[in-house]
């Protein structure tokens, strides 16, 4: 038999469907296909799995791309969900007691987005208004009033120490290691040669007075450090008042809005407390506390400082 006997006519090389036999002109005239063609066992298993409401059961679906598995899943899940109660929203919030364990909060459907917007507005208002409060004259006067007593005590102690040093024949000179008494005569430091040429009794007397003065210096220095800590605490107390003045009304309003959701109310309380303790993040950059590592803050996006309130 020659090769001519194996030739196939060109009209038989592909399937042909006469459009006139379809019964419609375009697919717009057709209703969408419901269900899946074939895969009866897979569909039966899917229906069984979706009908199980107990926890601990899962559905695993696999198949080659283009097999329609995603479309089938969505279609059946939508159909089952239509007859079920609307599930609640779940959202994670920062846990200020244990940052490694975020807290999950449940709210009615749609309210979690509302809470997210409320928190964004709270943070935005605080970032806008609190720095202005720190730059106000009222804030400056508050800090001055809070530190007035400490500053008066500091001046009194330093003046008394200077007077005791003068009476003992010394002047006080600050150094990198503290305060050093310098012997003086007629208001001027005594040169080393003159000090070495002093009579032994006079030199010993000056050394004894220097030792006693050094003891007074140590005591006064310790008290000045204590007063410095008091000053820092009082300044921070003023900062807390300034932050809460702007923050508390907003939080109170939100707590009223979410009053029937105790977990949200507790979370908002934690946010207020944390913001009040982190006053430095609201201060203008030239007043904020210096970073522990030089240049560290330059590498931080300012938004990251407020990430725990999202």
PDB file of C-alpha atoms in Angstrom:
ATOM      1  CA  UNK A   1       0.000   0.000   0.000  1.00  0.00           C
ATOM      2  CA  UNK A   2       1.351   3.402  -0.909  1.00  0.00           C
ATOM      3  CA  UNK A   3       1.585   6.387   1.455  1.00  0.00           C
ATOM      4  CA  UNK A   4      -1.369   7.922  -0.296  1.00  0.00           C
ATOM      5  CA  UNK A   5      -3.583   5.448   1.488  1.00  0.00           C
ATOM      6  CA  UNK A   6      -2.684   7.002   4.890  1.00  0.00           C
ATOM      7  CA  UNK A   7      -3.504  10.598   4.024  1.00  0.00           C
ATOM      8  CA  UNK A   8      -6.238  12.296   6.136  1.00  0.00           C
ATOM      9  CA  UNK A   9      -8.366  15.017   4.603  1.00  0.00           C
ATOM     10  CA  UNK A  10      -7.724  18.432   6.158  1.00  0.00           C
ATOM     11  CA  UNK A  11     -11.355  18.805   7.239  1.00  0.00           C
ATOM     12  CA  UNK A  12     -10.931  15.734   9.477  1.00  0.00           C
ATOM     13  CA  UNK A  13      -7.873  17.039  11.360  1.00  0.00           C
ATOM     14  CA  UNK A  14      -9.897  18.949  13.973  1.00  0.00           C
ATOM     15  CA  UNK A  15     -13.253  18.741  15.684  1.00  0.00           C
ATOM     16  CA  UNK A  16     -15.888  20.946  14.141  1.00  0.00           C
ATOM     17  CA  UNK A  17     -19.080  22.164  15.762  1.00  0.00           C
ATOM     18  CA  UNK A  18     -21.749  23.870  13.790  1.00  0.00           C
ATOM     19  CA  UNK A  19     -22.771  27.016  15.772  1.00  0.00           C
ATOM     20  CA  UNK A  20     -26.264  26.664  14.396  1.00  0.00           C
ATOM     21  CA  UNK A  21     -26.760  23.504  16.456  1.00  0.00           C
ATOM     22  CA  UNK A  22     -25.931  25.159  19.844  1.00  0.00           C
ATOM     23  CA  UNK A  23     -29.290  26.826  20.322  1.00  0.00           C
ATOM     24  CA  UNK A  24     -27.876  30.269  21.283  1.00  0.00           C
ATOM     25  CA  UNK A  25     -26.023  33.086  19.614  1.00  0.00           C
ATOM     26  CA  UNK A  26     -23.713  34.153  22.481  1.00  0.00           C
ATOM     27  CA  UNK A  27     -22.923  32.820  25.964  1.00  0.00           C
ATOM     28  CA  UNK A  28     -24.633  35.896  27.451  1.00  0.00           C
ATOM     29  CA  UNK A  29     -27.889  34.025  26.807  1.00  0.00           C
ATOM     30  CA  UNK A  30     -26.825  31.132  29.072  1.00  0.00           C
ATOM     31  CA  UNK A  31     -27.176  30.737  32.855  1.00  0.00           C
ATOM     32  CA  UNK A  32     -23.906  30.232  34.791  1.00  0.00           C
ATOM     33  CA  UNK A  33     -22.941  26.618  35.329  1.00  0.00           C
ATOM     34  CA  UNK A  34     -23.549  25.436  38.893  1.00  0.00           C
ATOM     35  CA  UNK A  35     -21.535  22.632  40.352  1.00  0.00           C
ATOM     36  CA  UNK A  36     -18.668  20.823  38.724  1.00  0.00           C
ATOM     37  CA  UNK A  37     -18.641  18.524  35.768  1.00  0.00           C
ATOM     38  CA  UNK A  38     -17.431  15.120  36.852  1.00  0.00           C
ATOM     39  CA  UNK A  39     -15.484  14.618  40.122  1.00  0.00           C
ATOM     40  CA  UNK A  40     -18.561  13.169  41.835  1.00  0.00           C
ATOM     41  CA  UNK A  41     -16.524  11.573  44.627  1.00  0.00           C
ATOM     42  CA  UNK A  42     -14.561  14.760  45.262  1.00  0.00           C
ATOM     43  CA  UNK A  43     -17.748  16.850  45.412  1.00  0.00           C
ATOM     44  CA  UNK A  44     -19.375  14.312  47.741  1.00  0.00           C
ATOM     45  CA  UNK A  45     -16.364  14.441  50.067  1.00  0.00           C
ATOM     46  CA  UNK A  46     -16.374  18.256  49.970  1.00  0.00           C
ATOM     47  CA  UNK A  47     -20.062  18.374  50.888  1.00  0.00           C
ATOM     48  CA  UNK A  48     -19.471  15.937  53.742  1.00  0.00           C
ATOM     49  CA  UNK A  49     -16.516  17.931  55.061  1.00  0.00           C
ATOM     50  CA  UNK A  50     -18.385  21.246  54.953  1.00  0.00           C
ATOM     51  CA  UNK A  51     -21.291  19.676  56.802  1.00  0.00           C
ATOM     52  CA  UNK A  52     -19.115  18.801  59.819  1.00  0.00           C
ATOM     53  CA  UNK A  53     -19.317  21.618  62.355  1.00  0.00           C
ATOM     54  CA  UNK A  54     -17.167  20.108  65.105  1.00  0.00           C
ATOM     55  CA  UNK A  55     -13.636  21.498  65.599  1.00  0.00           C
ATOM     56  CA  UNK A  56     -10.594  19.486  64.611  1.00  0.00           C
ATOM     57  CA  UNK A  57     -11.744  18.462  61.120  1.00  0.00           C
ATOM     58  CA  UNK A  58     -10.113  19.769  57.942  1.00  0.00           C
ATOM     59  CA  UNK A  59     -10.499  19.456  54.193  1.00  0.00           C
ATOM     60  CA  UNK A  60      -7.473  18.861  51.983  1.00  0.00           C
ATOM     61  CA  UNK A  61      -7.968  19.455  48.265  1.00  0.00           C
ATOM     62  CA  UNK A  62      -5.440  18.895  45.491  1.00  0.00           C
ATOM     63  CA  UNK A  63      -5.491  18.795  41.732  1.00  0.00           C
ATOM     64  CA  UNK A  64      -3.678  20.019  38.660  1.00  0.00           C
ATOM     65  CA  UNK A  65      -3.908  23.671  37.641  1.00  0.00           C
ATOM     66  CA  UNK A  66      -6.986  24.442  35.587  1.00  0.00           C
ATOM     67  CA  UNK A  67      -9.038  21.617  37.069  1.00  0.00           C
ATOM     68  CA  UNK A  68     -11.501  24.074  38.603  1.00  0.00           C
ATOM     69  CA  UNK A  69     -10.846  23.059  42.213  1.00  0.00           C
ATOM     70  CA  UNK A  70     -10.673  26.632  43.521  1.00  0.00           C
ATOM     71  CA  UNK A  71     -13.871  27.612  41.752  1.00  0.00           C
ATOM     72  CA  UNK A  72     -15.629  24.521  43.096  1.00  0.00           C
ATOM     73  CA  UNK A  73     -14.461  25.163  46.651  1.00  0.00           C
ATOM     74  CA  UNK A  74     -15.574  28.787  46.577  1.00  0.00           C
ATOM     75  CA  UNK A  75     -18.945  27.891  45.096  1.00  0.00           C
ATOM     76  CA  UNK A  76     -19.722  25.257  47.715  1.00  0.00           C
ATOM     77  CA  UNK A  77     -18.358  27.289  50.630  1.00  0.00           C
ATOM     78  CA  UNK A  78     -20.439  30.306  49.600  1.00  0.00           C
ATOM     79  CA  UNK A  79     -23.523  28.123  49.381  1.00  0.00           C
ATOM     80  CA  UNK A  80     -22.951  26.617  52.838  1.00  0.00           C
ATOM     81  CA  UNK A  81     -22.060  29.975  54.410  1.00  0.00           C
ATOM     82  CA  UNK A  82     -25.273  31.572  53.138  1.00  0.00           C
ATOM     83  CA  UNK A  83     -27.277  29.507  55.648  1.00  0.00           C
ATOM     84  CA  UNK A  84     -24.859  29.988  58.568  1.00  0.00           C
ATOM     85  CA  UNK A  85     -24.697  32.816  61.150  1.00  0.00           C
ATOM     86  CA  UNK A  86     -22.292  35.612  60.227  1.00  0.00           C
ATOM     87  CA  UNK A  87     -19.011  34.812  62.017  1.00  0.00           C
ATOM     88  CA  UNK A  88     -17.379  37.415  64.276  1.00  0.00           C
ATOM     89  CA  UNK A  89     -14.254  39.410  63.522  1.00  0.00           C
ATOM     90  CA  UNK A  90     -10.967  38.436  65.150  1.00  0.00           C
ATOM     91  CA  UNK A  91      -8.018  40.768  65.489  1.00  0.00           C
ATOM     92  CA  UNK A  92      -4.661  40.738  67.249  1.00  0.00           C
ATOM     93  CA  UNK A  93      -3.588  43.616  69.490  1.00  0.00           C
ATOM     94  CA  UNK A  94      -0.322  44.265  71.311  1.00  0.00           C
ATOM     95  CA  UNK A  95       0.117  42.623  74.695  1.00  0.00           C
ATOM     96  CA  UNK A  96       1.895  45.227  76.830  1.00  0.00           C
ATOM     97  CA  UNK A  97       2.560  42.701  79.599  1.00  0.00           C
ATOM     98  CA  UNK A  98       4.086  40.108  77.251  1.00  0.00           C
ATOM     99  CA  UNK A  99       4.872  41.488  73.769  1.00  0.00           C
ATOM    100  CA  UNK A 100       5.724  37.996  72.502  1.00  0.00           C
ATOM    101  CA  UNK A 101       2.116  36.906  73.063  1.00  0.00           C
ATOM    102  CA  UNK A 102      -0.322  39.171  71.149  1.00  0.00           C
ATOM    103  CA  UNK A 103      -3.882  39.246  72.463  1.00  0.00           C
ATOM    104  CA  UNK A 104      -6.743  38.059  70.242  1.00  0.00           C
ATOM    105  CA  UNK A 105      -9.934  40.104  70.481  1.00  0.00           C
ATOM    106  CA  UNK A 106     -13.335  39.075  69.115  1.00  0.00           C
ATOM    107  CA  UNK A 107     -15.836  41.644  67.854  1.00  0.00           C
ATOM    108  CA  UNK A 108     -19.068  41.478  65.834  1.00  0.00           C
ATOM    109  CA  UNK A 109     -18.614  41.323  62.090  1.00  0.00           C
ATOM    110  CA  UNK A 110     -17.288  44.623  60.728  1.00  0.00           C
ATOM    111  CA  UNK A 111     -16.326  46.165  64.071  1.00  0.00           C
ATOM    112  CA  UNK A 112     -12.674  45.158  63.918  1.00  0.00           C
ATOM    113  CA  UNK A 113     -12.168  47.467  60.956  1.00  0.00           C
ATOM    114  CA  UNK A 114     -13.864  50.209  62.933  1.00  0.00           C
ATOM    115  CA  UNK A 115     -11.540  49.606  65.893  1.00  0.00           C
ATOM    116  CA  UNK A 116      -8.543  49.709  63.556  1.00  0.00           C
ATOM    117  CA  UNK A 117      -9.656  53.087  62.182  1.00  0.00           C
ATOM    118  CA  UNK A 118     -10.305  54.387  65.695  1.00  0.00           C
ATOM    119  CA  UNK A 119      -6.796  53.402  66.780  1.00  0.00           C
ATOM    120  CA  UNK A 120      -5.267  55.037  63.705  1.00  0.00           C
ATOM    121  CA  UNK A 121      -7.163  58.242  64.500  1.00  0.00           C
ATOM    122  CA  UNK A 122      -6.093  58.070  68.162  1.00  0.00           C
ATOM    123  CA  UNK A 123      -2.426  57.710  67.242  1.00  0.00           C
ATOM    124  CA  UNK A 124      -2.674  60.406  64.586  1.00  0.00           C
ATOM    125  CA  UNK A 125      -4.270  62.870  66.996  1.00  0.00           C
ATOM    126  CA  UNK A 126      -1.667  62.176  69.681  1.00  0.00           C
ATOM    127  CA  UNK A 127       1.238  62.511  67.251  1.00  0.00           C
ATOM    128  CA  UNK A 128      -0.173  65.842  66.126  1.00  0.00           C
ATOM    129  CA  UNK A 129      -1.387  67.422  69.376  1.00  0.00           C
ATOM    130  CA  UNK A 130       0.978  66.172  72.107  1.00  0.00           C
ATOM    131  CA  UNK A 131       4.174  67.555  70.494  1.00  0.00           C
ATOM    132  CA  UNK A 132       2.447  70.941  70.293  1.00  0.00           C
ATOM    133  CA  UNK A 133       1.728  70.763  74.025  1.00  0.00           C
ATOM    134  CA  UNK A 134       5.421  70.082  74.731  1.00  0.00           C
ATOM    135  CA  UNK A 135       6.345  73.215  72.783  1.00  0.00           C
ATOM    136  CA  UNK A 136       3.871  75.466  74.595  1.00  0.00           C
ATOM    137  CA  UNK A 137       4.713  78.156  77.162  1.00  0.00           C
ATOM    138  CA  UNK A 138       2.365  76.472  79.613  1.00  0.00           C
ATOM    139  CA  UNK A 139       4.498  73.314  79.535  1.00  0.00           C
ATOM    140  CA  UNK A 140       7.663  75.338  80.110  1.00  0.00           C
ATOM    141  CA  UNK A 141       6.097  77.080  83.117  1.00  0.00           C
ATOM    142  CA  UNK A 142       4.883  73.741  84.527  1.00  0.00           C
ATOM    143  CA  UNK A 143       8.385  72.275  84.353  1.00  0.00           C
ATOM    144  CA  UNK A 144       9.923  75.380  85.909  1.00  0.00           C
ATOM    145  CA  UNK A 145       7.427  75.296  88.787  1.00  0.00           C
ATOM    146  CA  UNK A 146       8.018  71.574  89.333  1.00  0.00           C
ATOM    147  CA  UNK A 147      11.797  72.034  89.473  1.00  0.00           C
ATOM    148  CA  UNK A 148      11.874  75.307  91.415  1.00  0.00           C
ATOM    149  CA  UNK A 149      12.159  73.640  94.826  1.00  0.00           C
ATOM    150  CA  UNK A 150      14.814  71.174  93.667  1.00  0.00           C
ATOM    151  CA  UNK A 151      16.844  73.940  92.060  1.00  0.00           C
ATOM    152  CA  UNK A 152      16.646  76.014  95.252  1.00  0.00           C
ATOM    153  CA  UNK A 153      17.859  73.056  97.330  1.00  0.00           C
ATOM    154  CA  UNK A 154      20.673  72.416  94.862  1.00  0.00           C
ATOM    155  CA  UNK A 155      21.838  76.032  95.002  1.00  0.00           C
ATOM    156  CA  UNK A 156      21.703  76.068  98.798  1.00  0.00           C
ATOM    157  CA  UNK A 157      23.807  72.913  99.064  1.00  0.00           C
ATOM    158  CA  UNK A 158      26.414  74.078  96.543  1.00  0.00           C
ATOM    159  CA  UNK A 159      26.628  77.515  98.182  1.00  0.00           C
ATOM    160  CA  UNK A 160      27.109  75.939 101.625  1.00  0.00           C
ATOM    161  CA  UNK A 161      29.818  73.635 100.271  1.00  0.00           C
ATOM    162  CA  UNK A 162      31.607  76.568  98.631  1.00  0.00           C
ATOM    163  CA  UNK A 163      31.449  78.500 101.916  1.00  0.00           C
ATOM    164  CA  UNK A 164      32.855  75.579 103.947  1.00  0.00           C
ATOM    165  CA  UNK A 165      35.655  75.184 101.406  1.00  0.00           C
ATOM    166  CA  UNK A 166      36.474  78.902 101.577  1.00  0.00           C
ATOM    167  CA  UNK A 167      36.530  78.821 105.368  1.00  0.00           C
ATOM    168  CA  UNK A 168      38.893  75.849 105.235  1.00  0.00           C
ATOM    169  CA  UNK A 169      41.191  77.710 102.825  1.00  0.00           C
ATOM    170  CA  UNK A 170      40.198  75.912  99.644  1.00  0.00           C
ATOM    171  CA  UNK A 171      38.444  76.514  96.343  1.00  0.00           C
ATOM    172  CA  UNK A 172      36.467  73.798  94.584  1.00  0.00           C
ATOM    173  CA  UNK A 173      37.420  72.796  91.061  1.00  0.00           C
ATOM    174  CA  UNK A 174      35.229  70.418  89.003  1.00  0.00           C
ATOM    175  CA  UNK A 175      37.150  67.619  87.259  1.00  0.00           C
ATOM    176  CA  UNK A 176      36.239  64.578  85.182  1.00  0.00           C
ATOM    177  CA  UNK A 177      36.363  62.435  88.317  1.00  0.00           C
ATOM    178  CA  UNK A 178      34.431  64.771  90.613  1.00  0.00           C
ATOM    179  CA  UNK A 179      35.152  67.895  92.667  1.00  0.00           C
ATOM    180  CA  UNK A 180      38.693  68.564  93.906  1.00  0.00           C
ATOM    181  CA  UNK A 181      39.619  71.026  96.695  1.00  0.00           C
ATOM    182  CA  UNK A 182      42.441  73.401  95.731  1.00  0.00           C
ATOM    183  CA  UNK A 183      44.359  75.244  98.530  1.00  0.00           C
ATOM    184  CA  UNK A 184      44.198  79.021  98.180  1.00  0.00           C
ATOM    185  CA  UNK A 185      45.756  82.087  99.749  1.00  0.00           C
ATOM    186  CA  UNK A 186      44.328  85.578  99.267  1.00  0.00           C
ATOM    187  CA  UNK A 187      41.759  84.085  96.917  1.00  0.00           C
ATOM    188  CA  UNK A 188      44.363  82.564  94.592  1.00  0.00           C
ATOM    189  CA  UNK A 189      45.515  78.939  94.247  1.00  0.00           C
ATOM    190  CA  UNK A 190      48.728  78.199  96.137  1.00  0.00           C
ATOM    191  CA  UNK A 191      51.519  77.116  93.753  1.00  0.00           C
ATOM    192  CA  UNK A 192      52.978  73.658  94.363  1.00  0.00           C
ATOM    193  CA  UNK A 193      56.383  75.119  95.305  1.00  0.00           C
ATOM    194  CA  UNK A 194      54.820  77.382  97.926  1.00  0.00           C
ATOM    195  CA  UNK A 195      52.783  74.521  99.332  1.00  0.00           C
ATOM    196  CA  UNK A 196      55.910  72.329  99.561  1.00  0.00           C
ATOM    197  CA  UNK A 197      57.763  75.107 101.416  1.00  0.00           C
ATOM    198  CA  UNK A 198      55.130  75.417 104.130  1.00  0.00           C
ATOM    199  CA  UNK A 199      55.975  74.482 107.706  1.00  0.00           C
ATOM    200  CA  UNK A 200      55.165  70.893 108.469  1.00  0.00           C
ATOM    201  CA  UNK A 201      52.473  71.770 111.047  1.00  0.00           C
ATOM    202  CA  UNK A 202      50.692  74.125 108.644  1.00  0.00           C
ATOM    203  CA  UNK A 203      50.899  71.587 105.829  1.00  0.00           C
ATOM    204  CA  UNK A 204      49.466  68.817 108.042  1.00  0.00           C
ATOM    205  CA  UNK A 205      46.655  71.122 109.171  1.00  0.00           C
ATOM    206  CA  UNK A 206      45.755  71.889 105.574  1.00  0.00           C
ATOM    207  CA  UNK A 207      45.770  68.203 104.700  1.00  0.00           C
ATOM    208  CA  UNK A 208      43.435  67.435 107.610  1.00  0.00           C
ATOM    209  CA  UNK A 209      41.067  70.195 106.504  1.00  0.00           C
ATOM    210  CA  UNK A 210      41.248  68.874 102.929  1.00  0.00           C
ATOM    211  CA  UNK A 211      40.287  65.358 104.082  1.00  0.00           C
ATOM    212  CA  UNK A 212      37.323  66.689 106.057  1.00  0.00           C
ATOM    213  CA  UNK A 213      36.292  68.833 103.111  1.00  0.00           C
ATOM    214  CA  UNK A 214      36.588  65.842 100.808  1.00  0.00           C
ATOM    215  CA  UNK A 215      34.179  63.987 103.077  1.00  0.00           C
ATOM    216  CA  UNK A 216      31.731  66.909 102.834  1.00  0.00           C
ATOM    217  CA  UNK A 217      32.149  66.940  99.068  1.00  0.00           C
ATOM    218  CA  UNK A 218      31.268  63.244  98.863  1.00  0.00           C
ATOM    219  CA  UNK A 219      28.164  63.710 101.002  1.00  0.00           C
ATOM    220  CA  UNK A 220      27.040  66.764  99.034  1.00  0.00           C
ATOM    221  CA  UNK A 221      27.691  65.054  95.695  1.00  0.00           C
ATOM    222  CA  UNK A 222      25.517  62.112  96.743  1.00  0.00           C
ATOM    223  CA  UNK A 223      22.725  64.492  97.763  1.00  0.00           C
ATOM    224  CA  UNK A 224      23.022  66.375  94.466  1.00  0.00           C
ATOM    225  CA  UNK A 225      22.673  63.101  92.556  1.00  0.00           C
ATOM    226  CA  UNK A 226      19.580  62.285  94.593  1.00  0.00           C
ATOM    227  CA  UNK A 227      18.134  65.706  93.823  1.00  0.00           C
ATOM    228  CA  UNK A 228      18.950  65.147  90.147  1.00  0.00           C
ATOM    229  CA  UNK A 229      16.842  61.975  90.174  1.00  0.00           C
ATOM    230  CA  UNK A 230      14.048  63.845  91.938  1.00  0.00           C
ATOM    231  CA  UNK A 231      14.204  66.526  89.229  1.00  0.00           C
ATOM    232  CA  UNK A 232      13.957  63.898  86.484  1.00  0.00           C
ATOM    233  CA  UNK A 233      10.972  62.245  88.188  1.00  0.00           C
ATOM    234  CA  UNK A 234       9.176  65.556  88.634  1.00  0.00           C
ATOM    235  CA  UNK A 235       9.809  66.533  85.021  1.00  0.00           C
ATOM    236  CA  UNK A 236       8.444  63.162  83.900  1.00  0.00           C
ATOM    237  CA  UNK A 237       5.396  63.693  86.092  1.00  0.00           C
ATOM    238  CA  UNK A 238       4.762  66.928  84.222  1.00  0.00           C
ATOM    239  CA  UNK A 239       5.247  65.096  80.909  1.00  0.00           C
ATOM    240  CA  UNK A 240       2.716  62.465  81.994  1.00  0.00           C
ATOM    241  CA  UNK A 241       0.161  65.145  82.814  1.00  0.00           C
ATOM    242  CA  UNK A 242       0.713  66.759  79.399  1.00  0.00           C
ATOM    243  CA  UNK A 243       0.304  63.446  77.554  1.00  0.00           C
ATOM    244  CA  UNK A 244      -2.777  62.402  79.509  1.00  0.00           C
ATOM    245  CA  UNK A 245      -4.384  65.824  79.034  1.00  0.00           C
ATOM    246  CA  UNK A 246      -4.659  65.077  75.308  1.00  0.00           C
ATOM    247  CA  UNK A 247      -4.910  61.301  75.478  1.00  0.00           C
ATOM    248  CA  UNK A 248      -7.441  60.638  78.264  1.00  0.00           C
ATOM    249  CA  UNK A 249     -10.510  62.314  76.648  1.00  0.00           C
ATOM    250  CA  UNK A 250      -9.956  60.324  73.439  1.00  0.00           C
ATOM    251  CA  UNK A 251      -9.538  57.032  75.301  1.00  0.00           C
ATOM    252  CA  UNK A 252     -12.557  57.746  77.494  1.00  0.00           C
ATOM    253  CA  UNK A 253     -14.675  58.337  74.400  1.00  0.00           C
ATOM    254  CA  UNK A 254     -13.500  55.070  72.822  1.00  0.00           C
ATOM    255  CA  UNK A 255     -14.034  53.142  76.047  1.00  0.00           C
ATOM    256  CA  UNK A 256     -17.619  54.403  76.079  1.00  0.00           C
ATOM    257  CA  UNK A 257     -18.044  53.404  72.431  1.00  0.00           C
ATOM    258  CA  UNK A 258     -16.782  49.863  73.136  1.00  0.00           C
ATOM    259  CA  UNK A 259     -18.220  49.602  76.654  1.00  0.00           C
ATOM    260  CA  UNK A 260     -19.931  46.265  75.936  1.00  0.00           C
ATOM    261  CA  UNK A 261     -16.616  44.697  74.934  1.00  0.00           C
ATOM    262  CA  UNK A 262     -14.472  44.406  78.111  1.00  0.00           C
ATOM    263  CA  UNK A 263     -11.388  43.173  76.230  1.00  0.00           C
ATOM    264  CA  UNK A 264     -11.320  46.326  74.096  1.00  0.00           C
ATOM    265  CA  UNK A 265     -11.856  48.554  77.126  1.00  0.00           C
ATOM    266  CA  UNK A 266      -8.938  46.856  78.903  1.00  0.00           C
ATOM    267  CA  UNK A 267      -6.761  47.159  75.797  1.00  0.00           C
ATOM    268  CA  UNK A 268      -7.482  50.893  75.518  1.00  0.00           C
ATOM    269  CA  UNK A 269      -6.564  51.313  79.176  1.00  0.00           C
ATOM    270  CA  UNK A 270      -3.229  49.600  78.481  1.00  0.00           C
ATOM    271  CA  UNK A 271      -2.623  51.850  75.484  1.00  0.00           C
ATOM    272  CA  UNK A 272      -3.202  54.961  77.593  1.00  0.00           C
ATOM    273  CA  UNK A 273      -0.841  53.746  80.315  1.00  0.00           C
ATOM    274  CA  UNK A 274       1.873  52.808  77.823  1.00  0.00           C
ATOM    275  CA  UNK A 275       1.677  56.102  75.943  1.00  0.00           C
ATOM    276  CA  UNK A 276       1.875  58.044  79.200  1.00  0.00           C
ATOM    277  CA  UNK A 277       5.030  56.125  80.156  1.00  0.00           C
ATOM    278  CA  UNK A 278       6.654  56.657  76.735  1.00  0.00           C
ATOM    279  CA  UNK A 279       6.404  60.453  76.665  1.00  0.00           C
ATOM    280  CA  UNK A 280       9.681  60.809  74.751  1.00  0.00           C
ATOM    281  CA  UNK A 281       8.196  59.423  71.517  1.00  0.00           C
ATOM    282  CA  UNK A 282       5.900  62.455  71.377  1.00  0.00           C
ATOM    283  CA  UNK A 283       8.535  65.087  72.097  1.00  0.00           C
ATOM    284  CA  UNK A 284      10.097  67.145  69.309  1.00  0.00           C
ATOM    285  CA  UNK A 285      13.232  65.397  68.068  1.00  0.00           C
ATOM    286  CA  UNK A 286      15.590  67.999  69.560  1.00  0.00           C
ATOM    287  CA  UNK A 287      14.121  67.420  73.036  1.00  0.00           C
ATOM    288  CA  UNK A 288      13.776  63.663  72.998  1.00  0.00           C
ATOM    289  CA  UNK A 289      16.091  61.582  75.144  1.00  0.00           C
ATOM    290  CA  UNK A 290      19.316  60.574  73.356  1.00  0.00           C
ATOM    291  CA  UNK A 291      19.302  57.036  71.925  1.00  0.00           C
ATOM    292  CA  UNK A 292      21.374  54.380  73.719  1.00  0.00           C
ATOM    293  CA  UNK A 293      23.368  53.805  70.513  1.00  0.00           C
ATOM    294  CA  UNK A 294      24.597  56.839  68.509  1.00  0.00           C
ATOM    295  CA  UNK A 295      22.791  57.045  65.180  1.00  0.00           C
ATOM    296  CA  UNK A 296      20.336  54.317  66.204  1.00  0.00           C
ATOM    297  CA  UNK A 297      17.245  56.511  65.887  1.00  0.00           C
ATOM    298  CA  UNK A 298      18.336  57.582  62.413  1.00  0.00           C
ATOM    299  CA  UNK A 299      17.726  54.018  61.253  1.00  0.00           C
ATOM    300  CA  UNK A 300      14.231  53.759  62.775  1.00  0.00           C
ATOM    301  CA  UNK A 301      11.121  54.715  60.853  1.00  0.00           C
ATOM    302  CA  UNK A 302       9.146  57.031  63.190  1.00  0.00           C
ATOM    303  CA  UNK A 303       6.010  54.996  62.418  1.00  0.00           C
ATOM    304  CA  UNK A 304       7.651  51.949  64.014  1.00  0.00           C
ATOM    305  CA  UNK A 305       7.604  53.718  67.381  1.00  0.00           C
ATOM    306  CA  UNK A 306       3.816  53.552  67.266  1.00  0.00           C
ATOM    307  CA  UNK A 307       3.478  50.053  65.805  1.00  0.00           C
ATOM    308  CA  UNK A 308       2.346  48.579  69.132  1.00  0.00           C
ATOM    309  CA  UNK A 309      -0.859  50.644  68.947  1.00  0.00           C
ATOM    310  CA  UNK A 310      -2.010  49.225  65.627  1.00  0.00           C
TER     311      UNK A 310
END
